[in-house]
Amino acid sequence: MRFWRRSAEEPEEPEEPEAPQEALEPRAAPAEGWFGRLKAGLAKSSARLNEGLNRIFTRRRLDEAALSELEELLIASDMGVRVAEEVAASLRRTRFNQEVAPEEVRAALAAEVARLVEPVSRPLVIDRERRPFVILVVGVNGSGKTTTIAKLARHYRDEGRRVVLAAGDTFRAAAVEQLEIWGARTGCPVIARGEGADAAGLAYDALLEAQKEGADILLIDTAGRLHNKAALMGELQKIVRVLKKLDAAAPHSVLLVLDATTGQNAHAQAEAFREMVGVTGIVMTKLDGTAKGGVLVSLAEKYGIPIHALGVGESAEDLRPFEAQSFAQNLVGLEP
Amino acid sequence: MFDTLTTRLGDVFDRLRRRGVLSEGDVAAALREIRVALLEADVALPVVRDFMAAVREEAVGENVLRSVTPAQMVVKIVHDHLAAILRGAESEANAEGLDLNAVPPVAVLLLGLQGSGKTTTAAKLAKRLKERERKKVLLVSLDVQRPAAQQQLAVLGRQIGVPFLAVRPGEKPVEIARRALASGKSEGCDVVLLDTAGRLHVNEEMMLEAAAVRAAVNPHQSLLVADAMTGQDAVNLAKAFSERVGLSGIILTRVDGDARGGAALSLRAITGKPIVFMGTGERVDALEPFHAERIAGRILGMGDVVSLVEKAAETVEREDAEKLTRKLESGRFDLDDLSSQLRQLRRMGGMGNMLSLLPGVGKIKKQLSEANIDEKILKRQEAIISSMTGAERKNPKLLNGSRRRRIAAGSGTSVPEVNRLMKQYQDMAQMMKQMKKLGPKGFARHGLPGLFPGGAPRH
């Protein structure tokens, strides 16, 4: 039984693909903590927005032309046309035709963005009464589910919890191996079956085993699936159904992993996954690129699904709690 | 892909067409709506700006407003400009497929962000080159970053029967690439297909690595693999990859999603490079050439009948078709024939896929998808026929109530479902008789979609 063998030779990050992060951002001393890393990640996101803001608002009257440029700038952050119009309209109401400095516009913009995302800024709370606490991770192909699971596994293991991973992506070639490598790196046992195995059956077995072994948290990976494929979404529902046979409250959390480079299609994804498997929270990945994740603002307004965390890099440490104020301030280029 | 954009533009055009005479204001209002539709479809802002400027210039001119059918003119202008973006400078013939005219082994490099679908695309492309163009391909993974990425490509290579360059632990991407080319040469390969690690375009080190690989192997094709769901960031990524590494074309993935597909326009316009293929599903053969004109037509709800006919010709096996023709000549059409029709329909990608290629069905398709047509119904109907005896299939008149109950139980369906199938069969048989009068010429090849009276099978 290799189940709870907590490997003594805890592998010290076998050539963690971390170098790029380092190379990119020489700053981010560990002392800066998660916020520093988040900021470093978001810096690139806000760089362009900033540049634009400065161009528009240095020594300038907030007239119609300026407002429409501001609106376009927000659109370019993937915020969506409607929300961008709303935000621009709120500036029009309060500051129209005033002489405004870029700082002021930014503060107003940040306040508006924060106001919209504040209600959904909620961490993923692990209910200790529920053991194992079952987290089902879903999303479209390539959104970063497996990497996010690795990050969560690292996080909870570092907190001293017993974490079990279930390699539920039985479709994609070598997906199981990918999770097994992460399991070894983070020191979490991985429950797997061969490629092509029934994902629901695997999830059932994994929960059974996690229960038997008294694990605290069970993280279930799933195959990426486009949300408009009814049959594949049905499979996901089946996973939820069979989990409920062992624990009526499971899964206690259904995490939707969204890729920050995705545009307005994130809405369709959120809607479909929420409807089919009752998404309880969102993790957005790849925010260390130039993508701004502005779509989170319109998602927050439309669906109100809690946003738990942001992925800002490829290594196991690069997952940060979502925090409305700093997200908003970073997005518009303000120092918190 | 493109569905919502199609619907939105369709609505705008409908409103325009309802007015006989157009004022400058009408056109301006329509253009504003088109702008929003494009932005909501994730077309990148700079591209939208240029597009709107070009369309506006033409569309508000006197000769449009004074023309007999001003609305039609506006639609045409929008269509032409959309097609122009998608087509780019090259002629349609040039833009199709992948140019591999170079001294073998021809190096093809796949680049893109994490999770854009490079590895899956590598396998699809290898399969296509092997089977359609009879090329000897070597698959190579340069992804030493993502855990098990190399293994993923190795497994896919085995599945499609394409050799995969063995991995040597610790080897750097540039070294692997050089070794791959040497190996490709000694093995007499036509194409060496190099899959790279996903990288963010702001990742300096990784971009330098990509440029170094490119310099080392001098690929004949450097293809950007990008997700059709990409939002405004398409601008940054397209710029970065084309400036830092250099691109010769684009492969658009996850076109089978419901993304509005603005990324196609953005990537095309910003890189100036053609979209050569699109990934249309999870199966390894779900890779199709990207036809700019046809896609532009599809976006504007004009359909893509050419693709449909091609698809039919490709999927319908010649023998089956000839057999069917002979049957028709003899005036018989039994349930075995229906079964083979169902199979062919399913192979063509189901009703949804076929409908998306028909002109003017944007709205109908939406209603259908709301009605939630179950693609599985084709499978169930096949199952029903499989549960019949040979005699029943040859002579459906045998099917009394008791037999139908048995068939329903045997196929895991219900008697009403069996009845529905029989009704459908009778309608078809009736139609066959009429067709016989017309003569079977050309029917075997083009008649397939027409075999379903009243459109899709309902359940």
Short mmCIF file of C-alpha atoms in Angstrom, two decimals, chain B residues 109-327:
data_model
loop_
_atom_site.label_atom_id
_atom_site.label_comp_id
_atom_site.label_asym_id
_atom_site.label_seq_id
_atom_site.Cartn_x
_atom_site.Cartn_y
_atom_site.Cartn_z
CA LEU B 109 7.72 24.53 -35.35
CA LEU B 110 4.63 24.87 -33.15
CA LEU B 111 4.54 27.78 -30.71
CA GLY B 112 2.03 29.23 -28.30
CA LEU B 113 0.87 29.98 -24.78
CA GLN B 114 0.41 27.30 -22.15
CA GLY B 115 -2.76 25.37 -22.70
CA SER B 116 -3.38 26.61 -26.23
CA GLY B 117 -3.36 23.05 -27.55
CA LYS B 118 0.07 22.67 -29.13
CA THR B 119 0.69 19.03 -28.27
CA THR B 120 -2.72 17.84 -29.38
CA THR B 121 -2.35 19.90 -32.54
CA ALA B 122 1.08 18.38 -33.20
CA ALA B 123 -0.48 14.93 -33.22
CA LYS B 124 -3.38 16.04 -35.40
CA LEU B 125 -1.07 17.69 -37.88
CA ALA B 126 1.26 14.69 -37.98
CA LYS B 127 -1.67 12.40 -38.68
CA ARG B 128 -2.95 14.64 -41.41
CA LEU B 129 0.44 14.93 -43.11
CA LYS B 130 0.98 11.21 -42.86
CA GLU B 131 -2.40 10.13 -44.15
CA ARG B 132 -3.33 12.82 -46.61
CA GLU B 133 -0.02 13.90 -47.97
CA ARG B 134 1.82 10.63 -47.54
CA LYS B 135 4.62 12.33 -45.67
CA LYS B 136 7.01 10.58 -43.36
CA VAL B 137 6.83 12.59 -40.16
CA LEU B 138 8.98 12.66 -37.04
CA LEU B 139 7.31 14.00 -33.89
CA VAL B 140 9.55 15.86 -31.47
CA SER B 141 8.77 17.37 -28.09
CA LEU B 142 10.89 20.29 -26.93
CA ASP B 143 8.73 20.74 -23.84
CA VAL B 144 11.02 20.07 -20.93
CA GLN B 145 8.90 22.32 -18.69
CA ARG B 146 5.50 20.81 -18.16
CA PRO B 147 5.52 17.52 -16.29
CA ALA B 148 4.84 14.55 -18.61
CA ALA B 149 4.49 16.75 -21.71
CA GLN B 150 6.99 14.66 -23.65
CA GLN B 151 5.25 11.51 -22.62
CA GLN B 152 1.95 12.95 -23.81
CA LEU B 153 3.31 13.42 -27.32
CA ALA B 154 4.98 10.00 -27.25
CA VAL B 155 1.64 8.38 -26.41
CA LEU B 156 -0.16 10.34 -29.11
CA GLY B 157 2.56 9.37 -31.60
CA ARG B 158 1.99 5.71 -30.83
CA GLN B 159 -1.75 6.13 -31.25
CA ILE B 160 -1.43 7.59 -34.73
CA GLY B 161 1.54 5.48 -35.77
CA VAL B 162 4.03 8.32 -36.19
CA PRO B 163 7.56 7.91 -34.82
CA PHE B 164 8.52 10.04 -31.83
CA LEU B 165 12.07 11.16 -31.17
CA ALA B 166 13.23 9.37 -28.03
CA VAL B 167 13.74 11.59 -25.01
CA ARG B 168 17.15 12.00 -23.42
CA PRO B 169 16.82 13.29 -19.88
CA GLY B 170 18.47 16.64 -19.24
CA GLU B 171 18.73 17.61 -22.88
CA LYS B 172 18.02 21.28 -23.67
CA PRO B 173 15.38 22.23 -26.26
CA VAL B 174 17.92 23.57 -28.76
CA GLU B 175 19.93 20.36 -28.51
CA ILE B 176 16.85 18.22 -28.94
CA ALA B 177 15.88 20.26 -31.99
CA ARG B 178 19.29 19.79 -33.60
CA ARG B 179 19.31 16.09 -32.86
CA ALA B 180 15.78 15.82 -34.28
CA LEU B 181 16.82 17.37 -37.56
CA ALA B 182 19.87 15.12 -37.86
CA SER B 183 17.77 12.10 -37.04
CA GLY B 184 15.11 13.19 -39.51
CA LYS B 185 17.74 13.41 -42.20
CA SER B 186 19.28 10.01 -41.57
CA GLU B 187 15.85 8.38 -41.31
CA GLY B 188 14.70 9.99 -44.51
CA CYS B 189 11.81 11.89 -42.97
CA ASP B 190 9.88 14.44 -45.00
CA VAL B 191 8.77 16.54 -42.05
CA VAL B 192 10.15 17.07 -38.55
CA LEU B 193 7.35 18.41 -36.38
CA LEU B 194 8.62 20.24 -33.30
CA ASP B 195 6.27 20.83 -30.37
CA THR B 196 7.52 23.47 -27.93
CA ALA B 197 6.78 24.27 -24.30
CA GLY B 198 3.95 26.71 -23.71
CA ARG B 199 5.28 30.12 -22.89
CA LEU B 200 3.91 33.47 -21.93
CA HIS B 201 5.04 36.06 -24.43
CA VAL B 202 6.33 38.24 -21.58
CA ASN B 203 8.63 35.47 -20.42
CA GLU B 204 11.95 36.78 -21.61
CA GLU B 205 13.95 33.62 -21.11
CA MET B 206 11.43 31.39 -22.82
CA MET B 207 11.05 33.73 -25.76
CA LEU B 208 14.82 33.79 -26.20
CA GLU B 209 14.78 30.01 -26.12
CA ALA B 210 12.11 29.91 -28.83
CA ALA B 211 14.16 32.28 -30.96
CA ALA B 212 17.23 30.10 -30.39
CA VAL B 213 15.38 26.96 -31.45
CA ARG B 214 14.16 28.77 -34.49
CA ALA B 215 17.69 29.86 -35.37
CA ALA B 216 18.98 26.33 -34.85
CA VAL B 217 16.54 24.48 -37.09
CA ASN B 218 15.51 27.23 -39.49
CA PRO B 219 11.93 25.93 -39.73
CA HIS B 220 10.11 26.25 -43.03
CA GLN B 221 6.94 26.83 -41.03
CA SER B 222 6.63 28.45 -37.61
CA LEU B 223 3.03 28.15 -36.57
CA LEU B 224 1.35 29.95 -33.71
CA VAL B 225 -1.16 27.69 -32.00
CA ALA B 226 -3.83 29.87 -30.43
CA ASP B 227 -7.11 29.25 -28.65
CA ALA B 228 -10.22 30.47 -30.49
CA MET B 229 -11.52 31.67 -27.12
CA THR B 230 -8.68 34.17 -26.69
CA GLY B 231 -9.80 37.65 -25.73
CA GLN B 232 -8.21 41.05 -26.19
CA ASP B 233 -4.83 39.63 -25.22
CA ALA B 234 -4.64 38.17 -28.74
CA VAL B 235 -3.04 41.46 -29.79
CA ASN B 236 -0.16 41.17 -27.36
CA LEU B 237 0.50 37.54 -27.96
CA ALA B 238 0.33 37.81 -31.74
CA LYS B 239 2.66 40.80 -31.74
CA ALA B 240 5.15 39.24 -29.35
CA PHE B 241 5.41 35.92 -31.14
CA SER B 242 5.66 37.43 -34.58
CA GLU B 243 8.21 40.04 -33.56
CA ARG B 244 10.32 37.96 -31.21
CA VAL B 245 10.26 34.55 -32.88
CA GLY B 246 8.73 35.07 -36.28
CA LEU B 247 5.66 33.29 -37.62
CA SER B 248 4.56 31.89 -40.95
CA GLY B 249 1.02 30.93 -40.02
CA ILE B 250 -1.59 30.26 -37.37
CA ILE B 251 -3.52 27.24 -36.18
CA LEU B 252 -6.71 28.09 -34.34
CA THR B 253 -7.79 25.56 -31.72
CA ARG B 254 -11.09 24.80 -29.95
CA VAL B 255 -13.12 26.11 -32.83
CA ASP B 256 -15.73 23.56 -31.73
CA GLY B 257 -16.43 25.63 -28.63
CA ASP B 258 -19.02 28.40 -28.60
CA ALA B 259 -16.50 31.22 -28.66
CA ARG B 260 -17.52 34.07 -30.89
CA GLY B 261 -14.20 33.70 -32.61
CA GLY B 262 -12.96 37.27 -32.72
CA ALA B 263 -9.48 35.90 -32.06
CA ALA B 264 -9.43 34.60 -35.63
CA LEU B 265 -9.82 38.12 -36.95
CA SER B 266 -7.39 39.63 -34.46
CA LEU B 267 -4.61 37.11 -35.01
CA ARG B 268 -4.97 37.26 -38.75
CA ALA B 269 -4.97 41.04 -38.90
CA ILE B 270 -2.13 41.58 -36.47
CA THR B 271 0.32 38.93 -37.65
CA GLY B 272 -0.58 39.30 -41.31
CA LYS B 273 -0.15 35.54 -41.52
CA PRO B 274 -2.78 33.08 -42.72
CA ILE B 275 -4.77 30.80 -40.47
CA VAL B 276 -3.86 27.46 -42.00
CA PHE B 277 -5.83 25.01 -39.91
CA MET B 278 -8.43 24.90 -37.21
CA GLY B 279 -8.89 22.30 -34.49
CA THR B 280 -12.49 21.17 -34.40
CA GLY B 281 -12.62 18.52 -31.70
CA GLU B 282 -10.81 16.28 -29.29
CA ARG B 283 -10.28 13.42 -31.72
CA VAL B 284 -6.90 13.23 -33.47
CA ASP B 285 -8.47 13.71 -36.87
CA ALA B 286 -10.35 16.87 -35.89
CA LEU B 287 -8.17 19.29 -37.83
CA GLU B 288 -9.55 21.12 -40.83
CA PRO B 289 -8.14 23.60 -43.31
CA PHE B 290 -9.25 27.16 -42.70
CA HIS B 291 -11.00 28.64 -45.73
CA ALA B 292 -11.14 32.39 -45.30
CA GLU B 293 -13.96 33.07 -47.76
CA ARG B 294 -16.13 30.31 -46.45
CA ILE B 295 -15.59 31.34 -42.85
CA ALA B 296 -16.44 34.93 -43.69
CA GLY B 297 -19.63 33.61 -45.27
CA ARG B 298 -20.38 31.57 -42.19
CA ILE B 299 -19.89 34.59 -39.92
CA LEU B 300 -22.41 36.54 -41.94
CA GLY B 301 -24.88 33.67 -41.94
CA MET B 302 -24.35 32.87 -45.59
CA GLY B 303 -23.44 29.31 -44.87
CA ASP B 304 -20.73 27.14 -46.23
CA VAL B 305 -22.27 24.74 -48.67
CA VAL B 306 -18.95 24.00 -50.32
CA SER B 307 -17.56 22.56 -47.10
CA LEU B 308 -20.72 20.58 -46.55
CA VAL B 309 -20.56 18.94 -49.94
CA GLU B 310 -16.88 18.21 -49.52
CA LYS B 311 -17.50 16.73 -46.15
CA ALA B 312 -20.24 14.53 -47.50
CA ALA B 313 -18.08 13.40 -50.40
CA GLU B 314 -15.28 12.60 -48.02
CA THR B 315 -17.30 10.72 -45.47
CA VAL B 316 -19.71 8.80 -47.61
CA GLU B 317 -17.92 5.76 -48.73
CA ARG B 318 -18.07 5.37 -52.45
CA GLU B 319 -19.07 1.75 -52.26
CA ASP B 320 -21.91 2.47 -49.89
CA ALA B 321 -23.08 5.21 -52.14
CA GLU B 322 -23.03 2.99 -55.18
CA LYS B 323 -24.83 0.26 -53.33
CA LEU B 324 -27.47 2.72 -52.30
CA THR B 325 -27.85 3.90 -55.85
CA ARG B 326 -28.37 0.36 -57.04
CA LYS B 327 -30.94 -0.22 -54.35
#
